[in-house]
Coordinates of C-alpha atoms in Angstrom, one line a residue:
X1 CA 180.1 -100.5 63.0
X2 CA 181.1 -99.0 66.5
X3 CA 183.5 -100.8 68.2
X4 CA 181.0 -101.7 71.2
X5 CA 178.1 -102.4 68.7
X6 CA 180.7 -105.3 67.2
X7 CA 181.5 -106.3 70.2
X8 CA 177.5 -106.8 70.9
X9 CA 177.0 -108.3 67.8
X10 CA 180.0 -111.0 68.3
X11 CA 178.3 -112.2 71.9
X12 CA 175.0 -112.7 70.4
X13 CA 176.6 -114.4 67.6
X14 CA 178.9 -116.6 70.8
X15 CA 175.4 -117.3 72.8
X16 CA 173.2 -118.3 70.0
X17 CA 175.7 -120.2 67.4
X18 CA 179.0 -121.3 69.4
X19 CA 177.3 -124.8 70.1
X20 CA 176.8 -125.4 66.5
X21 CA 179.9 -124.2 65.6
X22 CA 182.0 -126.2 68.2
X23 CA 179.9 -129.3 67.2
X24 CA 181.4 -128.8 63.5
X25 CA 184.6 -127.7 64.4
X26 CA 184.6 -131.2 66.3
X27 CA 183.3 -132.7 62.9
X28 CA 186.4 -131.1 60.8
X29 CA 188.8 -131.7 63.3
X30 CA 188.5 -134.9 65.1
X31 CA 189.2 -133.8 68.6
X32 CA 187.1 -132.3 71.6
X33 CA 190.3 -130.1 72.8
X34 CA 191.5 -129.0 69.7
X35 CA 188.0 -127.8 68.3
X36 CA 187.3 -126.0 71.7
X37 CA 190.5 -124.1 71.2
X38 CA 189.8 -123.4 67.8
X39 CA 186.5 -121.9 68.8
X40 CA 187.5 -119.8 71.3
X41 CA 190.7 -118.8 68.7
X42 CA 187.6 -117.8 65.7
X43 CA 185.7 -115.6 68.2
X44 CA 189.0 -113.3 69.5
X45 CA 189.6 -112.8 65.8
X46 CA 186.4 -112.0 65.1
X47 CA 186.4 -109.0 67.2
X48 CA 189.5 -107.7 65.6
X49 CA 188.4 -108.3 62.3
X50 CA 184.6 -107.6 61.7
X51 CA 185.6 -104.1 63.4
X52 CA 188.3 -103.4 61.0
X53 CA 186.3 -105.4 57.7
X54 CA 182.5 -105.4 59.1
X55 CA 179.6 -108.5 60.1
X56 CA 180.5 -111.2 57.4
X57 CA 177.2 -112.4 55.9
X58 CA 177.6 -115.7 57.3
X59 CA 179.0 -115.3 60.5
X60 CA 179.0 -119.1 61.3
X61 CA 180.4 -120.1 58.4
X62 CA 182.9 -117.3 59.2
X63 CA 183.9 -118.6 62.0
X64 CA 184.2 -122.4 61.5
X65 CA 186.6 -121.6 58.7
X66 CA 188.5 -119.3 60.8
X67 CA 188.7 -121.5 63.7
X68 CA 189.7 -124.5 61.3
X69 CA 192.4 -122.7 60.1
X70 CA 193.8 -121.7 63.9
X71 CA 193.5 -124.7 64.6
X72 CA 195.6 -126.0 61.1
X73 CA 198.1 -123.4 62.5
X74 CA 198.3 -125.2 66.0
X75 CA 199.0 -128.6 64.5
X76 CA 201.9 -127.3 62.3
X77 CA 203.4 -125.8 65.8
X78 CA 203.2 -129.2 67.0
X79 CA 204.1 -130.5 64.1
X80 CA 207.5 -128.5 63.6
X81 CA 208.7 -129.7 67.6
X82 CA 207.6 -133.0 67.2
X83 CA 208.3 -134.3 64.1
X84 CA 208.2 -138.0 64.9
X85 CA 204.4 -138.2 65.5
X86 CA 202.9 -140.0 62.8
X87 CA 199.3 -139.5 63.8
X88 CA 199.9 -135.8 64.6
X89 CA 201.2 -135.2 60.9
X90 CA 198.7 -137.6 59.2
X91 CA 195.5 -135.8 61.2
X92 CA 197.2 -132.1 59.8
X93 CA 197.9 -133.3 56.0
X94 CA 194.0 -134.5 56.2
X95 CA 192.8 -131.0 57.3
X96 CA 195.0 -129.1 54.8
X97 CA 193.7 -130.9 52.1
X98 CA 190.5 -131.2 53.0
X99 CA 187.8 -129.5 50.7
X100 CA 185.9 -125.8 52.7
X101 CA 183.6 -124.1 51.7
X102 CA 180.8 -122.0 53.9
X103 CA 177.9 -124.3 52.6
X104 CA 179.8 -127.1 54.5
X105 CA 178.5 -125.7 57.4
X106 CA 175.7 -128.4 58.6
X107 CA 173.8 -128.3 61.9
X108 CA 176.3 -130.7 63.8
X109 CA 174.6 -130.6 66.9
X110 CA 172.5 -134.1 66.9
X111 CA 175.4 -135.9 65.5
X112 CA 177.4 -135.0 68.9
X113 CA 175.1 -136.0 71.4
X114 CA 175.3 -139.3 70.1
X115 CA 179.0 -139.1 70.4
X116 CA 178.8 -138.2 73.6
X117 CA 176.2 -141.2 74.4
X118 CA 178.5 -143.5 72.7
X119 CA 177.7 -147.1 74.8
X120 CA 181.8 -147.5 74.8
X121 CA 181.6 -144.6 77.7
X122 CA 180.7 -144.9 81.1
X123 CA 177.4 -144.0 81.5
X124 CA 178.3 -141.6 84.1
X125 CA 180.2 -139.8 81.6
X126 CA 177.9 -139.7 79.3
X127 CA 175.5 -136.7 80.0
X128 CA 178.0 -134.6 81.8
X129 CA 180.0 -134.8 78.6
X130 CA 176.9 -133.8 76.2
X131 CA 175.8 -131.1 78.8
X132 CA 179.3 -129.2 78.6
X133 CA 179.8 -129.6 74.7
X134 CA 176.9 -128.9 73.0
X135 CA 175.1 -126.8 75.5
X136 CA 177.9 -125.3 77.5
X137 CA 176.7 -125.8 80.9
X138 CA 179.6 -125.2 83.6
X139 CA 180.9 -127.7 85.6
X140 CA 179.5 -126.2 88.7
X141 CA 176.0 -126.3 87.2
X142 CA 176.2 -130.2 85.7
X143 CA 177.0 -130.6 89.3
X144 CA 174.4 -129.3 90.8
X145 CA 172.1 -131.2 88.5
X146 CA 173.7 -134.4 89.2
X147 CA 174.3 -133.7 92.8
X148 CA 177.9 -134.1 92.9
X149 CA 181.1 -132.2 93.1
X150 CA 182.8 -130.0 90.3
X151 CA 186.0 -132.1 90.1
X152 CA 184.1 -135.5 90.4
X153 CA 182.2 -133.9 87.3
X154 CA 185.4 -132.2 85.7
X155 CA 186.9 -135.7 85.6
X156 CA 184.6 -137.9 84.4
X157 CA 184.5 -135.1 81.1
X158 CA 187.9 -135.3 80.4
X159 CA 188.0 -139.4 80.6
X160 CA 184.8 -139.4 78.3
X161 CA 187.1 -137.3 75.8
X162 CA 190.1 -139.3 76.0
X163 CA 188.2 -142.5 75.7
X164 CA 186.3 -141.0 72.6
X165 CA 190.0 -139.6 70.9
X166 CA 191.6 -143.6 72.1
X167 CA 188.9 -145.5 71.0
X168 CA 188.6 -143.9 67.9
X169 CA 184.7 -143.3 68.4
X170 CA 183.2 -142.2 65.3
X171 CA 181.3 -138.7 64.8
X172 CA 178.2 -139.8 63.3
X173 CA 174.7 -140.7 64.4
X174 CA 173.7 -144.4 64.5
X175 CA 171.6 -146.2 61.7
X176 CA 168.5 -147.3 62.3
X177 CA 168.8 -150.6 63.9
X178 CA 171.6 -148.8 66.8
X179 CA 169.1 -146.0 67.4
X180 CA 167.1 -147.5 70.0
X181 CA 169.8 -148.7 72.3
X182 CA 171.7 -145.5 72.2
X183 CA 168.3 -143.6 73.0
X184 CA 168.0 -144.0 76.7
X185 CA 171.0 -141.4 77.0
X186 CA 170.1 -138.9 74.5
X187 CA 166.6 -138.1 76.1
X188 CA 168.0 -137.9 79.5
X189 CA 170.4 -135.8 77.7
X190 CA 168.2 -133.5 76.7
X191 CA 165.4 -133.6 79.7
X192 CA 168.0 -132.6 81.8
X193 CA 169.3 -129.6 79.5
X194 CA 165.4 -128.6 79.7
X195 CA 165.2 -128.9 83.5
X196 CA 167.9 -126.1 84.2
X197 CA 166.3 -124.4 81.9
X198 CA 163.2 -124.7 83.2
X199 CA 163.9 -124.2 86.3
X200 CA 167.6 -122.8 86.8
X201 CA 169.7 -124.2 89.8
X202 CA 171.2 -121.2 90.6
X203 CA 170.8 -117.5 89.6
X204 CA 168.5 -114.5 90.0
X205 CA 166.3 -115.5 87.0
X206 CA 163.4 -118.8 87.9
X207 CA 164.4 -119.7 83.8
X208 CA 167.0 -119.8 81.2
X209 CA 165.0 -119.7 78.1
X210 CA 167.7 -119.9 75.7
X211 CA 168.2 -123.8 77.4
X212 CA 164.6 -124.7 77.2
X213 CA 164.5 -124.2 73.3
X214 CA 167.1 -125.6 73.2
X215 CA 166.3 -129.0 74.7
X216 CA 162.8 -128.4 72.2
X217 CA 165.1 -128.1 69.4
X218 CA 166.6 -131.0 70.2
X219 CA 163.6 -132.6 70.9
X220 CA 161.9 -131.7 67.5
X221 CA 165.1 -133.1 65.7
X222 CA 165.0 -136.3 67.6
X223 CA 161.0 -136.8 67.0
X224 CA 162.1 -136.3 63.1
X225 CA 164.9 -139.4 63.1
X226 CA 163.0 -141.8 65.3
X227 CA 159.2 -141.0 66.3
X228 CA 158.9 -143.6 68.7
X229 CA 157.1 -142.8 71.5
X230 CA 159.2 -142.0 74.3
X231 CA 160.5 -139.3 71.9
X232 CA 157.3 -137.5 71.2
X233 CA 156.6 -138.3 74.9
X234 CA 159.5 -136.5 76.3
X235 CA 158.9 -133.2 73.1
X236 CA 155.7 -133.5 74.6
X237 CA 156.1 -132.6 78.3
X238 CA 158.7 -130.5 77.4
X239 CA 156.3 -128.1 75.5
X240 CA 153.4 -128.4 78.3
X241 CA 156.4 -127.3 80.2
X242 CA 157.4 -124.3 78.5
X243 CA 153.8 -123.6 77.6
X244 CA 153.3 -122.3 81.6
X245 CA 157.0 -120.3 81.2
X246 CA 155.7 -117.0 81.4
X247 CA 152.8 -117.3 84.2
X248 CA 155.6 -119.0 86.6
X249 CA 157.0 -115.5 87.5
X250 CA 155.8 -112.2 88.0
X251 CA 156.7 -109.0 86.5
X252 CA 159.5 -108.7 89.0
X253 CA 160.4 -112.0 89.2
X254 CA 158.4 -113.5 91.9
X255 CA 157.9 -117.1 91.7
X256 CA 154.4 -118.0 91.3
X257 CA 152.7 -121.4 92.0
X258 CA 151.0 -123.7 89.8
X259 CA 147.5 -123.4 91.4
X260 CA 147.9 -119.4 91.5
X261 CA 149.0 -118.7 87.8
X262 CA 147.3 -116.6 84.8
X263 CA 146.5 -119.1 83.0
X264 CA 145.2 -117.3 79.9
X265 CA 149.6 -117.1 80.0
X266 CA 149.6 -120.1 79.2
X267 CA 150.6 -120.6 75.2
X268 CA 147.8 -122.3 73.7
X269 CA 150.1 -123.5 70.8
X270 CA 152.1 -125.3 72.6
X271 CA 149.6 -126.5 74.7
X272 CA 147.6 -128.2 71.8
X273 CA 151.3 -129.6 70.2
X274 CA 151.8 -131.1 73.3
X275 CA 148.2 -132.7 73.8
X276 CA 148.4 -134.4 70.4
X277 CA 152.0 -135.7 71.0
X278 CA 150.5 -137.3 74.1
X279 CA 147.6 -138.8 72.5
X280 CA 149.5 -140.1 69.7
X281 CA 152.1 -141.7 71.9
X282 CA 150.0 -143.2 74.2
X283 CA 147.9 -145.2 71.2
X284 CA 150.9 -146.8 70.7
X285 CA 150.7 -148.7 74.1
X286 CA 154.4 -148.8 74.0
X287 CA 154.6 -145.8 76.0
X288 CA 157.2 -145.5 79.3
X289 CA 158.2 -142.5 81.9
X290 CA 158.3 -139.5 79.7
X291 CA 154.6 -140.4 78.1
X292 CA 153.5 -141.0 81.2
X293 CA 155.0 -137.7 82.6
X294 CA 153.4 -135.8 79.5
X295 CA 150.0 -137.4 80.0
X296 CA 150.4 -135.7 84.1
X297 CA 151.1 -132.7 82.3
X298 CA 148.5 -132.2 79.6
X299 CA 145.8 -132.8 82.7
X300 CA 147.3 -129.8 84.5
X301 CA 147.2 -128.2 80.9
X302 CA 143.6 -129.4 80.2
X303 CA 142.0 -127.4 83.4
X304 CA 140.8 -123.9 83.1
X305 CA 141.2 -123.0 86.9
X306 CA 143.0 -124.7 89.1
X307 CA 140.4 -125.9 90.8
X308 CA 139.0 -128.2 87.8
X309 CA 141.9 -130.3 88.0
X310 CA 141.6 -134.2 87.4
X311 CA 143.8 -135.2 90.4
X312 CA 142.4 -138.4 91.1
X313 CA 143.4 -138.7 87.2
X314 CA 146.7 -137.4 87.8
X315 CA 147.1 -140.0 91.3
X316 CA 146.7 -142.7 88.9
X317 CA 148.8 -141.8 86.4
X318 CA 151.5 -141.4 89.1
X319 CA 150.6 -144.8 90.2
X320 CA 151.2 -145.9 87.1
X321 CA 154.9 -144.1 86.6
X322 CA 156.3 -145.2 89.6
X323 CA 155.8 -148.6 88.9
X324 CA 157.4 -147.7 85.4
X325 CA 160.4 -145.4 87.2
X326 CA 160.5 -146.2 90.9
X327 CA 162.2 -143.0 92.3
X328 CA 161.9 -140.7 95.1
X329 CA 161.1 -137.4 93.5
X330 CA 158.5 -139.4 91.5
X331 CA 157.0 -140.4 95.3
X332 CA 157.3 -137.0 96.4
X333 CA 155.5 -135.5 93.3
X334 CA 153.1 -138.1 93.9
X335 CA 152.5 -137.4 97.1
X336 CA 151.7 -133.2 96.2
X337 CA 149.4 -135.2 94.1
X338 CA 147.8 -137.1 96.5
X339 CA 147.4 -134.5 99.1
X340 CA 145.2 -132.4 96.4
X341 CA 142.9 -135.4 96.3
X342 CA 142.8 -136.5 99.9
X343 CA 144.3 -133.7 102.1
X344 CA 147.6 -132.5 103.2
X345 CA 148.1 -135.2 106.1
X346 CA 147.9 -138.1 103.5
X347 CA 150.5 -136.2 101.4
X348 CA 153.0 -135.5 104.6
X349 CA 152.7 -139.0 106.0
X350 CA 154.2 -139.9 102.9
X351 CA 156.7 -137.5 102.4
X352 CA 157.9 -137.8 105.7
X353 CA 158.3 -141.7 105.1
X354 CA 160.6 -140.6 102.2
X355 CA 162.6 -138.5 104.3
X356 CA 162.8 -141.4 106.9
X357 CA 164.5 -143.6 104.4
X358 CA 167.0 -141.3 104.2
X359 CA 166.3 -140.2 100.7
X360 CA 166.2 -136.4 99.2
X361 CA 167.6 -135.1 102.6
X362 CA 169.6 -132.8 100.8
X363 CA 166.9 -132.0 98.0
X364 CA 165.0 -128.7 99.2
X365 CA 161.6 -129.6 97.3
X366 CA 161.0 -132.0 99.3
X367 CA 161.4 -130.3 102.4
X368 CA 159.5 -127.1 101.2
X369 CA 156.7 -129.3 100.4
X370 CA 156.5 -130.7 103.9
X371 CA 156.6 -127.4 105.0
X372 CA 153.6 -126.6 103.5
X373 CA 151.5 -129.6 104.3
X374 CA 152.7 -129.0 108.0
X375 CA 151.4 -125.0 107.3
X376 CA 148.0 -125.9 105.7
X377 CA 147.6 -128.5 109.0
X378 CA 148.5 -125.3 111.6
X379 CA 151.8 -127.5 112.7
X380 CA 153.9 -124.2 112.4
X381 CA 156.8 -125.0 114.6
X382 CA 157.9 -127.9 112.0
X383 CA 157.0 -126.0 109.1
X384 CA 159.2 -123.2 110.2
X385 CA 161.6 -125.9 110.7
X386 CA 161.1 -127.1 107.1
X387 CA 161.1 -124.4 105.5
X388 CA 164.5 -122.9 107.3
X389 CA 165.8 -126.7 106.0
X390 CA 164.7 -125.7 102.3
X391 CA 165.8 -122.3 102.5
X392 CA 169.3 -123.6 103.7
X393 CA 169.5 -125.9 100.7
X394 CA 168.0 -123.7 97.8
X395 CA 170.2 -121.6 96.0
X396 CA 168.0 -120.0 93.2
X397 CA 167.3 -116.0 94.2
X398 CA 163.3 -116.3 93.1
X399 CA 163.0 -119.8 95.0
X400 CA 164.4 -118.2 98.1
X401 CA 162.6 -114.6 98.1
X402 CA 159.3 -117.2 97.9
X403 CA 160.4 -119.6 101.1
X404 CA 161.6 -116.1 102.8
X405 CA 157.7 -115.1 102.2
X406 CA 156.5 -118.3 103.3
X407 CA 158.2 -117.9 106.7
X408 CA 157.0 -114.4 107.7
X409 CA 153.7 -115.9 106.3
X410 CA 153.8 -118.0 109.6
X411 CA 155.1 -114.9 111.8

C-alpha cells in the first residue's frame, strides 16, 4: 500500500480500536502508565512496519502483542539500572513468561470501567479516570463536562492511578452480589461519555458520533450483565437520544430545535428499542432517574408533530424526577417543560428563581432559555441581555452561529 494510504489506514485503526487495545494492554500488563506507553510504542511501529510488510490480518491483535513486547523491552531497561527492585523484576519475569497468542485478544473495555469505579477511589476520581482511559477524552474536555479546571482534573487521574497500582486494585469486573453497589458510577460513566457526544462541548461539529455509540455499546454490554432497570433505563434514553441525531443539524450544520425537526429523521429503530426498554423498566416499579428520563424521552419520541406533544405528561414526569434527583438543570428542563404547557411567563419565573439562588450562572442553557421566554413575551432588552450572557459562555461553533441568529432575530 502507499505510504499515505497506510498511514490512513493506521488512524482509523488508532480511532476505532485504541481503547480496546489500551484496555488489554492494561489487562497484560498491570499498569495504567506502562500500557499507555506501550500503546502509543505499537502504533509508531505500525506505521513503519505495515508499510514495509502490509495491513496484518488482525490489526488489533497486532498491536497488543507489539505493544506488550515494547513494553517487555521497557521493563528490562529498568530492570538492568535498577536491579534491586523486587517487584519491578517479578512483574517482567510474569510478562515474559506469560502465554500470547492473537485469540487472547478479549474486548477489555467493560472490565476497565469497573476498575476505574473501584469504591477504594475517590468518587471524584472516578469518572474523570474512565473518561480519559477507555474513551480518551482530553483533560480540557472532562473539564468542561465537570465544570472544573484541567489540572484539578489532570490530578485527580493520576491519584486514581496511583491508588489503583498501591492498592493493588484488581482488573476484573465484580460478581454478582458487588454489581449493584459499584453501578451508580459506571452509568454516570457512561451517560456522561454519551452527553459529549451528543452534544459536544466544544468544536465546529453539534455531535461526536463515534462517542455516542460508544456510550450505546457500553450500554448494551451493561444491559447484558445486569438488566436491572436503571440499566435498560439509561440504554434507553440513550437511543431515543441518538434516534433524533440526524434531524438536530442541518445540511451545513445549523443547529435545529426540537419543536422544528424532520421528524421522519428520526430512526424508527431505535425509537421502538428504546420504547420497549422504557416499558419494560418501568413494570418493574423499581425504576429511578434514568427510567424516568427515558419515559420524558419516549413522549417527545411518541408525537408525530411537535405540536401533539403530551406536556402535561411530560410536567409530571419531571415532577416526579426531581423528587427522585433534585438538581438544577432538572428544574430548568422542567421549567421549558412547563412553559409548553402554561406559557413562557410560568417557565421564566422559574428559571429566574434558579438563577437567583445563584445556581447555573455559569451554565449557558439556562440563560439562552430565559432568553427565549423573555423573546416570546416582547421583553427584548433582557433577552438581548440573555442571550449576549449565553453567547459569552457557549463555546460550541453550531450553538453559537444559532444564539448569533437569535440576536439579529431581535434587531
Amino acid at each position: 500500500m502507499p505510504d499515505v494510504a497506510v498511514t490512513a489506514r493506521v488512524e482509523q485503526v488508532y480511532r476505532e480500536e485504541s481503547r480496546r487495545i489500551l484496555a488489554t494492554l492494561i489487562r497484560l500488563l498491570g499498569d495504567f502508565d506502562l500500557a499507555e506507553e506501550a500503546l502509543h510504542e505499537a502504533f509508531f511501529v505500525a506505521v513503519e512496519r505495515w508499510q514495509r510488510d502490509g495491513v496484518p490480518d488482525n490489526p488489533r491483535a497486532w498491536l497488543v502483542s507489539t505493544g506488550r513486547f515494547k513494553a517487555i523491552d521497557v521493563l528490562r531497561r529498568r530492570a538492568r539500572f535498577n536491579a534491586s527492585r523486587p517487584l519491578l523484576i517479578a512483574q517482567l519475569e510474569a510478562l515474559e513468561q506469560a502465554d500470547w497468542s492473537d485469540e487472547d485478544v478479549e474486548d477489555d473495555r467493560l472490565r476497565l470501567i469497573f476498575t476505574c469505579c473501584h469504591p477504594a477511589l475517590a468518587a471524584d476520581a472516578q469518572v474523570p479516570l474512565t473518561l480519559r482511559e477507555v474513551c480518551d477524552l482530553t483533560t480540557e474536555e472532562i473539564a468542561r463536562a465537570f465544570l472544573s479546571t484541567p489540572p484539578t482534573i489532570a490530578q485527580r487521574i493520576v491519584r486514581a492511578k496511583a491508588k489503583i497500582r498501591d492498592a493493588n486494585i484488581p482488573y476484573q469486573v465484580p460478581t454478582l452480589a458487588e454489581l449493584p453497589e459499584r453501578l451508580d458510577s459506571v452509568l454516570r460513566v457512561i451517560y456522561l461519555v454519551f452527553n459529549e457526544g451528543y452534544s459536544a462541548s466544544v468544536g465546529a461539529e453539534l455531535t461526536r458520533e463515534e462517542l455516542t455509540r460508544e456510550a450505546i455499546r457500553l450500554g448494551r454490554l451493561l444491559v447484558e450483565l445486569l438488566p436491572e432497570p436503571e440499566v435498560m433505563g439509561l440504554l434507553a434514553l440513550m437511543l431515543l437520544h441518538e434516534a433524533r441525531r440526524l434531524a438536530r443539524t442541518s445540511a451545513s450544520g445549523e443547529l435545529i430545535v426540537l419543536d422544528e425537526q424532520d421528524r421522519s429523521l428520526w430512526d424508527a429503530g431505535m425509537i421502538a428499542e428504546g420504547c420497549a426498554l422504557v416499558a419494560r423498566a418501568l413494570k418493574t416499579r423499581r425504576f429511578g432517574p434514568y427510567c424516568l428520563q427515558a419515559a420524558i424521552a419516549a413522549v417527545h419520541a411518541e408525537a408525530a408533530k411537535a405540536g401533539e406533544t403530551d406536556w402535561p405528561q411530560i410536567v409530571g414526569l419531571y415532577d416526579v424526577l426531581v423528587q427522585a434527583m433534585p438538581s438544577p438543570v432538572i428544574e430548568l428542563n422542567r421549567a421549558a417543560a412547563l412553559a409548553k404547557r402554561d406559557g413562557p411567563l410560568a417557565g421564566l419565573i422559574l428559571i429566574e428563581g434558579i438563577l437567583q439562588r445563584g445556581e447555573l450562572l455559569d451554565y449557558h442553557l439556562a440563560h439562552s432559555a430565559r432568553a427565549e421566554f423573555c423573546r416570546q413575551l416582547g421583553r427584548v432588552d433582557e433577552a438581548r441581555a440573555a442571550y449576549e450572557r449565553a453567547l459569552e459562555l457557549t463555546q460550541q461553533v453550531p450553538e453559537r452561529r444559532f444564539i448569533e441568529g437569535r440576536l439579529k432575530g431581535l434587531e
